[in-house]
Amino acid sequence: MKLRANLVIGGALFALAIVVGLLAPWLAHTDPVMDANLMNAEEPPSWTWWFGTDAQGRDIYSRVLYGARVSLTVGIVSQLINSVIGVALGLSAGYFGGWWDDVVNALTNLMLAIPSLIFALAIMAVLGPGLTSLLIALGLTNWSFTCRLARASALSLRSQGYVQAATVLGYGDVRIMITQLLPNMLGPIVVIGTLGMGSAVLSEAALSFLGLGVRPPFPSWGSMLSEAREQITTAPWLSIFPGLAIFLTVLGLNLLGDGLRDILDPQSRSRRT
Amino acid sequence: MTGSPLLEVEDLRIDLDDGLRRVAAAEGISFRINRGETFGLVGESGCGKSITALALIGLLRPPLSIGGGVIRFDGQEIQHLSAARQRQLRGNRIAMIFQEPMTALNPVSPVGRQIAEMFVLHKGKSWREANQLAVEALASVRVPAPERRVKDYPHQLSGGMRQRVMIAIALACGPDLLIADEPTTALDVTVQAEIIELMRNLCAERGTAILMISHDLGLVANVCRRVAVMYAGRIVEERGSADIFRAPSHPYTQGLVDSLPRLGSRAALGRSRLKEIAGVVPAITRFPDGCRFNPRCAQATDICRATAPQTEGLEAGGFVRCHHHA
Ligand SMILES: Nc1ncnc2c1ncn2[C@@H]1O[C@H](COP(=O)(O)OP(=O)(O)O)[C@@H](O)[C@H]1O
Ligand code: SF4
Ligand SMILES: [Mg+2]
């Protein structure tokens, strides 16, 4: 099989972000929070300070590394919550149909009608800032696409011979949904999930930028951008590096999603063989 | 209870309810199958064979439903059992394989796992034991190198191999009854014969009764001891299979027998179908009055168009449903 550029580049960028987050304590030059030193305030990038320093003299390079932890945790965990909710609702709605399908459809339409970031903002307003609130807010507000997709797949898979065969063999509904339907719709769900992770990273940045994310002084890319906005002309590196980190991570996830779609989509697969 | 028949169907009626009205898609269906017996259900496509099979395993779905009658399995009436109780019978005591070996297996699951699932589901085995049993089950349907094959995905197997896997799945739990609905229609002729032979041998070894459903009277009569002929939702004749060939009683059965290639002329099969029955099976909503076969029957008279014939016992055993039967 030919390796596709989007899959390789996307996968590499995402892997890089994960490695950076995991190895932050070893890769970082200084402690991202404690090592403030006003003597080094607002140093531009140099051999000593790779990405420069902020107004309190903290090393931006180290803070960007640690920031990956927040961004990726939020991206991965909140998207997992979304995927589980979306699959559970959509799959059961498509499989059972009837009133349950109507309920799920109404709920999905409601979610689609409200911009998810606004909805997340509302939840954050109730829960207050912090990592847990972020995970909950973003995890509960972006499942509608997954749900739609799972429902449509369940509807079309329901009439497949192997689903009917399973019924004939005495499988119960839950067993049919888990063994016959879910594995056969997993490809597109993973694609949507990967793209959703990208948008969760962006949403985290946006919410943190608005001061609703992880509490300072612990770094997240969004909160770093937020703190940097007053010095954007005087010390642009404060914005450039966290911005670049967000950009590359989201780009990586989108490329990865596209690449996965290319190999998982049966139509494009048959076109190549 | 070993003296009683395994399956007894009495006056079964299947309704089709399209929201406007309710019509009988099948009615007066009665037959019995003894333990270990092979019983055939024949008729052209659309006669109601498959819906009868679905009724037996409690899988009729709207707009179809059971409209009356009794289905007794192993002495117990099962037509009103709860969904959960019916599910315990399906796959465990009554198994079914059907036409499409290409689509009846889950494409993303190794075949061994699909066999093993039956032991986990119905016999409460651990996955470890079940996987071992799956290898044995695959060996029993004569799949070569079963311990390697269990890891294969359906697309790696030929149509015949897949149907073998389906048989392994169906027979995994040692059912009392195997319903085979056109099990070989999608396969080519040489493979067909192998699969039928395998199914018959395995069921004979294990004392599993077979309800064999097909449009092919030759195939059914070859496999089964007794045959019921179905036309437009009614059983029109039931006989021993040797009798049905030698002296078909119902004009429809005669038509089916005449349309079979004679022994020794199988080669002619592809070129000239001998004596097809003219016309087609009517749709459920267009069943004619009187005998439903009358528009296609050469022997039809006024009484055939006015009154539906009742079943009549035959001296040689079996029954027929025709005013002017032979
Ligand atoms: N789900 C259904 N809804 C409406 N009509 C059906 C349905 N399934 C089968 N039928 C009708 O019932 C009749 C018998 O069908 P079937 O049992 O599949 O025939 P066979 O198996 O003998 O070819 C046919 O006229 C068919 O059109
Ligand atoms: S009852 Fe009349 S129409 Fe029906 S099969 Fe017999 S002869 Fe033909
Ligand atoms: Mg059929």
JSON list of C-alpha atoms in Angstrom, two decimals, chain B residues 123-223:
[
{"chain": "B", "resi": 123, "resn": "LYS", "atom": "CA", "xyz": [-23.67, -22.15, 26.24]},
{"chain": "B", "resi": 124, "resn": "GLY", "atom": "CA", "xyz": [-22.06, -19.72, 28.64]},
{"chain": "B", "resi": 125, "resn": "LYS", "atom": "CA", "xyz": [-18.55, -20.78, 27.66]},
{"chain": "B", "resi": 126, "resn": "SER", "atom": "CA", "xyz": [-15.51, -18.61, 28.27]},
{"chain": "B", "resi": 127, "resn": "TRP", "atom": "CA", "xyz": [-13.90, -17.14, 25.18]},
{"chain": "B", "resi": 128, "resn": "ARG", "atom": "CA", "xyz": [-10.95, -19.45, 25.71]},
{"chain": "B", "resi": 129, "resn": "GLU", "atom": "CA", "xyz": [-13.06, -22.60, 25.59]},
{"chain": "B", "resi": 130, "resn": "ALA", "atom": "CA", "xyz": [-15.24, -21.16, 22.85]},
{"chain": "B", "resi": 131, "resn": "ASN", "atom": "CA", "xyz": [-12.24, -20.49, 20.60]},
{"chain": "B", "resi": 132, "resn": "GLN", "atom": "CA", "xyz": [-11.13, -24.08, 21.04]},
{"chain": "B", "resi": 133, "resn": "LEU", "atom": "CA", "xyz": [-14.63, -25.33, 20.24]},
{"chain": "B", "resi": 134, "resn": "ALA", "atom": "CA", "xyz": [-14.69, -23.08, 17.17]},
{"chain": "B", "resi": 135, "resn": "VAL", "atom": "CA", "xyz": [-11.66, -24.88, 15.74]},
{"chain": "B", "resi": 136, "resn": "GLU", "atom": "CA", "xyz": [-13.43, -28.21, 16.27]},
{"chain": "B", "resi": 137, "resn": "ALA", "atom": "CA", "xyz": [-16.62, -26.86, 14.71]},
{"chain": "B", "resi": 138, "resn": "LEU", "atom": "CA", "xyz": [-14.68, -25.69, 11.67]},
{"chain": "B", "resi": 139, "resn": "ALA", "atom": "CA", "xyz": [-13.00, -29.07, 11.40]},
{"chain": "B", "resi": 140, "resn": "SER", "atom": "CA", "xyz": [-16.40, -30.78, 11.52]},
{"chain": "B", "resi": 141, "resn": "VAL", "atom": "CA", "xyz": [-17.54, -28.94, 8.38]},
{"chain": "B", "resi": 142, "resn": "ARG", "atom": "CA", "xyz": [-14.37, -30.21, 6.67]},
{"chain": "B", "resi": 143, "resn": "VAL", "atom": "CA", "xyz": [-12.59, -26.91, 6.35]},
{"chain": "B", "resi": 144, "resn": "PRO", "atom": "CA", "xyz": [-8.92, -27.78, 5.88]},
{"chain": "B", "resi": 145, "resn": "ALA", "atom": "CA", "xyz": [-6.39, -26.44, 8.42]},
{"chain": "B", "resi": 146, "resn": "PRO", "atom": "CA", "xyz": [-9.12, -25.19, 10.76]},
{"chain": "B", "resi": 147, "resn": "GLU", "atom": "CA", "xyz": [-6.71, -23.89, 13.40]},
{"chain": "B", "resi": 148, "resn": "ARG", "atom": "CA", "xyz": [-5.36, -21.49, 10.79]},
{"chain": "B", "resi": 149, "resn": "ARG", "atom": "CA", "xyz": [-8.68, -20.76, 9.10]},
{"chain": "B", "resi": 150, "resn": "VAL", "atom": "CA", "xyz": [-10.34, -19.52, 12.28]},
{"chain": "B", "resi": 151, "resn": "LYS", "atom": "CA", "xyz": [-8.28, -16.37, 11.95]},
{"chain": "B", "resi": 152, "resn": "ASP", "atom": "CA", "xyz": [-9.44, -15.70, 8.39]},
{"chain": "B", "resi": 153, "resn": "TYR", "atom": "CA", "xyz": [-11.88, -12.95, 7.54]},
{"chain": "B", "resi": 154, "resn": "PRO", "atom": "CA", "xyz": [-14.90, -13.82, 5.39]},
{"chain": "B", "resi": 155, "resn": "HIS", "atom": "CA", "xyz": [-13.48, -12.10, 2.29]},
{"chain": "B", "resi": 156, "resn": "GLN", "atom": "CA", "xyz": [-10.56, -14.53, 2.37]},
{"chain": "B", "resi": 157, "resn": "LEU", "atom": "CA", "xyz": [-12.92, -17.49, 1.86]},
{"chain": "B", "resi": 158, "resn": "SER", "atom": "CA", "xyz": [-14.74, -18.75, -1.22]},
{"chain": "B", "resi": 159, "resn": "GLY", "atom": "CA", "xyz": [-18.54, -18.87, -1.35]},
{"chain": "B", "resi": 160, "resn": "GLY", "atom": "CA", "xyz": [-18.58, -22.59, -0.60]},
{"chain": "B", "resi": 161, "resn": "MET", "atom": "CA", "xyz": [-16.21, -22.16, 2.35]},
{"chain": "B", "resi": 162, "resn": "ARG", "atom": "CA", "xyz": [-18.34, -19.37, 3.73]},
{"chain": "B", "resi": 163, "resn": "GLN", "atom": "CA", "xyz": [-21.43, -21.52, 3.55]},
{"chain": "B", "resi": 164, "resn": "ARG", "atom": "CA", "xyz": [-19.49, -24.21, 5.43]},
{"chain": "B", "resi": 165, "resn": "VAL", "atom": "CA", "xyz": [-18.71, -21.63, 8.08]},
{"chain": "B", "resi": 166, "resn": "MET", "atom": "CA", "xyz": [-22.40, -20.71, 8.23]},
{"chain": "B", "resi": 167, "resn": "ILE", "atom": "CA", "xyz": [-23.24, -24.38, 8.74]},
{"chain": "B", "resi": 168, "resn": "ALA", "atom": "CA", "xyz": [-20.63, -24.59, 11.50]},
{"chain": "B", "resi": 169, "resn": "ILE", "atom": "CA", "xyz": [-22.18, -21.56, 13.18]},
{"chain": "B", "resi": 170, "resn": "ALA", "atom": "CA", "xyz": [-25.71, -22.90, 12.77]},
{"chain": "B", "resi": 171, "resn": "LEU", "atom": "CA", "xyz": [-24.84, -26.35, 14.14]},
{"chain": "B", "resi": 172, "resn": "ALA", "atom": "CA", "xyz": [-22.46, -25.05, 16.83]},
{"chain": "B", "resi": 173, "resn": "CYS", "atom": "CA", "xyz": [-24.91, -25.37, 19.69]},
{"chain": "B", "resi": 174, "resn": "GLY", "atom": "CA", "xyz": [-26.29, -28.74, 18.56]},
{"chain": "B", "resi": 175, "resn": "PRO", "atom": "CA", "xyz": [-29.76, -27.51, 17.57]},
{"chain": "B", "resi": 176, "resn": "ASP", "atom": "CA", "xyz": [-32.72, -29.89, 17.30]},
{"chain": "B", "resi": 177, "resn": "LEU", "atom": "CA", "xyz": [-33.90, -28.26, 14.11]},
{"chain": "B", "resi": 178, "resn": "LEU", "atom": "CA", "xyz": [-31.99, -26.69, 11.26]},
{"chain": "B", "resi": 179, "resn": "ILE", "atom": "CA", "xyz": [-33.97, -24.49, 8.90]},
{"chain": "B", "resi": 180, "resn": "ALA", "atom": "CA", "xyz": [-32.18, -24.12, 5.59]},
{"chain": "B", "resi": 181, "resn": "ASP", "atom": "CA", "xyz": [-33.79, -21.47, 3.39]},
{"chain": "B", "resi": 182, "resn": "GLU", "atom": "CA", "xyz": [-32.44, -21.82, -0.15]},
{"chain": "B", "resi": 183, "resn": "PRO", "atom": "CA", "xyz": [-29.03, -22.63, 1.35]},
{"chain": "B", "resi": 184, "resn": "THR", "atom": "CA", "xyz": [-27.27, -23.24, -1.95]},
{"chain": "B", "resi": 185, "resn": "THR", "atom": "CA", "xyz": [-29.13, -21.06, -4.42]},
{"chain": "B", "resi": 186, "resn": "ALA", "atom": "CA", "xyz": [-26.27, -18.58, -4.58]},
{"chain": "B", "resi": 187, "resn": "LEU", "atom": "CA", "xyz": [-23.61, -21.26, -5.12]},
{"chain": "B", "resi": 188, "resn": "ASP", "atom": "CA", "xyz": [-22.55, -22.97, -8.30]},
{"chain": "B", "resi": 189, "resn": "VAL", "atom": "CA", "xyz": [-23.78, -26.48, -8.99]},
{"chain": "B", "resi": 190, "resn": "THR", "atom": "CA", "xyz": [-20.78, -28.58, -7.95]},
{"chain": "B", "resi": 191, "resn": "VAL", "atom": "CA", "xyz": [-20.39, -26.68, -4.69]},
{"chain": "B", "resi": 192, "resn": "GLN", "atom": "CA", "xyz": [-24.15, -26.99, -4.12]},
{"chain": "B", "resi": 193, "resn": "ALA", "atom": "CA", "xyz": [-23.98, -30.76, -4.09]},
{"chain": "B", "resi": 194, "resn": "GLU", "atom": "CA", "xyz": [-21.07, -30.79, -1.64]},
{"chain": "B", "resi": 195, "resn": "ILE", "atom": "CA", "xyz": [-22.77, -28.40, 0.76]},
{"chain": "B", "resi": 196, "resn": "ILE", "atom": "CA", "xyz": [-26.05, -30.31, 0.71]},
{"chain": "B", "resi": 197, "resn": "GLU", "atom": "CA", "xyz": [-24.24, -33.58, 1.30]},
{"chain": "B", "resi": 198, "resn": "LEU", "atom": "CA", "xyz": [-22.30, -32.10, 4.20]},
{"chain": "B", "resi": 199, "resn": "MET", "atom": "CA", "xyz": [-25.40, -30.63, 5.78]},
{"chain": "B", "resi": 200, "resn": "ARG", "atom": "CA", "xyz": [-27.30, -33.87, 5.45]},
{"chain": "B", "resi": 201, "resn": "ASN", "atom": "CA", "xyz": [-24.50, -35.98, 6.91]},
{"chain": "B", "resi": 202, "resn": "LEU", "atom": "CA", "xyz": [-23.84, -33.69, 9.84]},
{"chain": "B", "resi": 203, "resn": "CYS", "atom": "CA", "xyz": [-27.52, -33.52, 10.74]},
{"chain": "B", "resi": 204, "resn": "ALA", "atom": "CA", "xyz": [-27.93, -37.28, 10.40]},
{"chain": "B", "resi": 205, "resn": "GLU", "atom": "CA", "xyz": [-24.93, -37.85, 12.70]},
{"chain": "B", "resi": 206, "resn": "ARG", "atom": "CA", "xyz": [-26.28, -35.52, 15.33]},
{"chain": "B", "resi": 207, "resn": "GLY", "atom": "CA", "xyz": [-29.97, -36.31, 15.01]},
{"chain": "B", "resi": 208, "resn": "THR", "atom": "CA", "xyz": [-30.77, -32.78, 13.91]},
{"chain": "B", "resi": 209, "resn": "ALA", "atom": "CA", "xyz": [-34.02, -32.41, 11.99]},
{"chain": "B", "resi": 210, "resn": "ILE", "atom": "CA", "xyz": [-33.92, -30.36, 8.79]},
{"chain": "B", "resi": 211, "resn": "LEU", "atom": "CA", "xyz": [-36.55, -28.09, 7.36]},
{"chain": "B", "resi": 212, "resn": "MET", "atom": "CA", "xyz": [-35.26, -27.57, 3.86]},
{"chain": "B", "resi": 213, "resn": "ILE", "atom": "CA", "xyz": [-36.78, -24.73, 1.89]},
{"chain": "B", "resi": 214, "resn": "SER", "atom": "CA", "xyz": [-36.26, -24.35, -1.83]},
{"chain": "B", "resi": 215, "resn": "HIS", "atom": "CA", "xyz": [-37.88, -23.53, -5.13]},
{"chain": "B", "resi": 216, "resn": "ASP", "atom": "CA", "xyz": [-36.12, -26.63, -6.49]},
{"chain": "B", "resi": 217, "resn": "LEU", "atom": "CA", "xyz": [-38.33, -29.71, -6.05]},
{"chain": "B", "resi": 218, "resn": "GLY", "atom": "CA", "xyz": [-35.56, -32.00, -7.28]},
{"chain": "B", "resi": 219, "resn": "LEU", "atom": "CA", "xyz": [-33.15, -30.79, -4.61]},
{"chain": "B", "resi": 220, "resn": "VAL", "atom": "CA", "xyz": [-35.70, -30.97, -1.80]},
{"chain": "B", "resi": 221, "resn": "ALA", "atom": "CA", "xyz": [-37.01, -34.40, -2.76]},
{"chain": "B", "resi": 222, "resn": "ASN", "atom": "CA", "xyz": [-33.45, -35.65, -2.89]},
{"chain": "B", "resi": 223, "resn": "VAL", "atom": "CA", "xyz": [-32.66, -34.50, 0.64]}
]
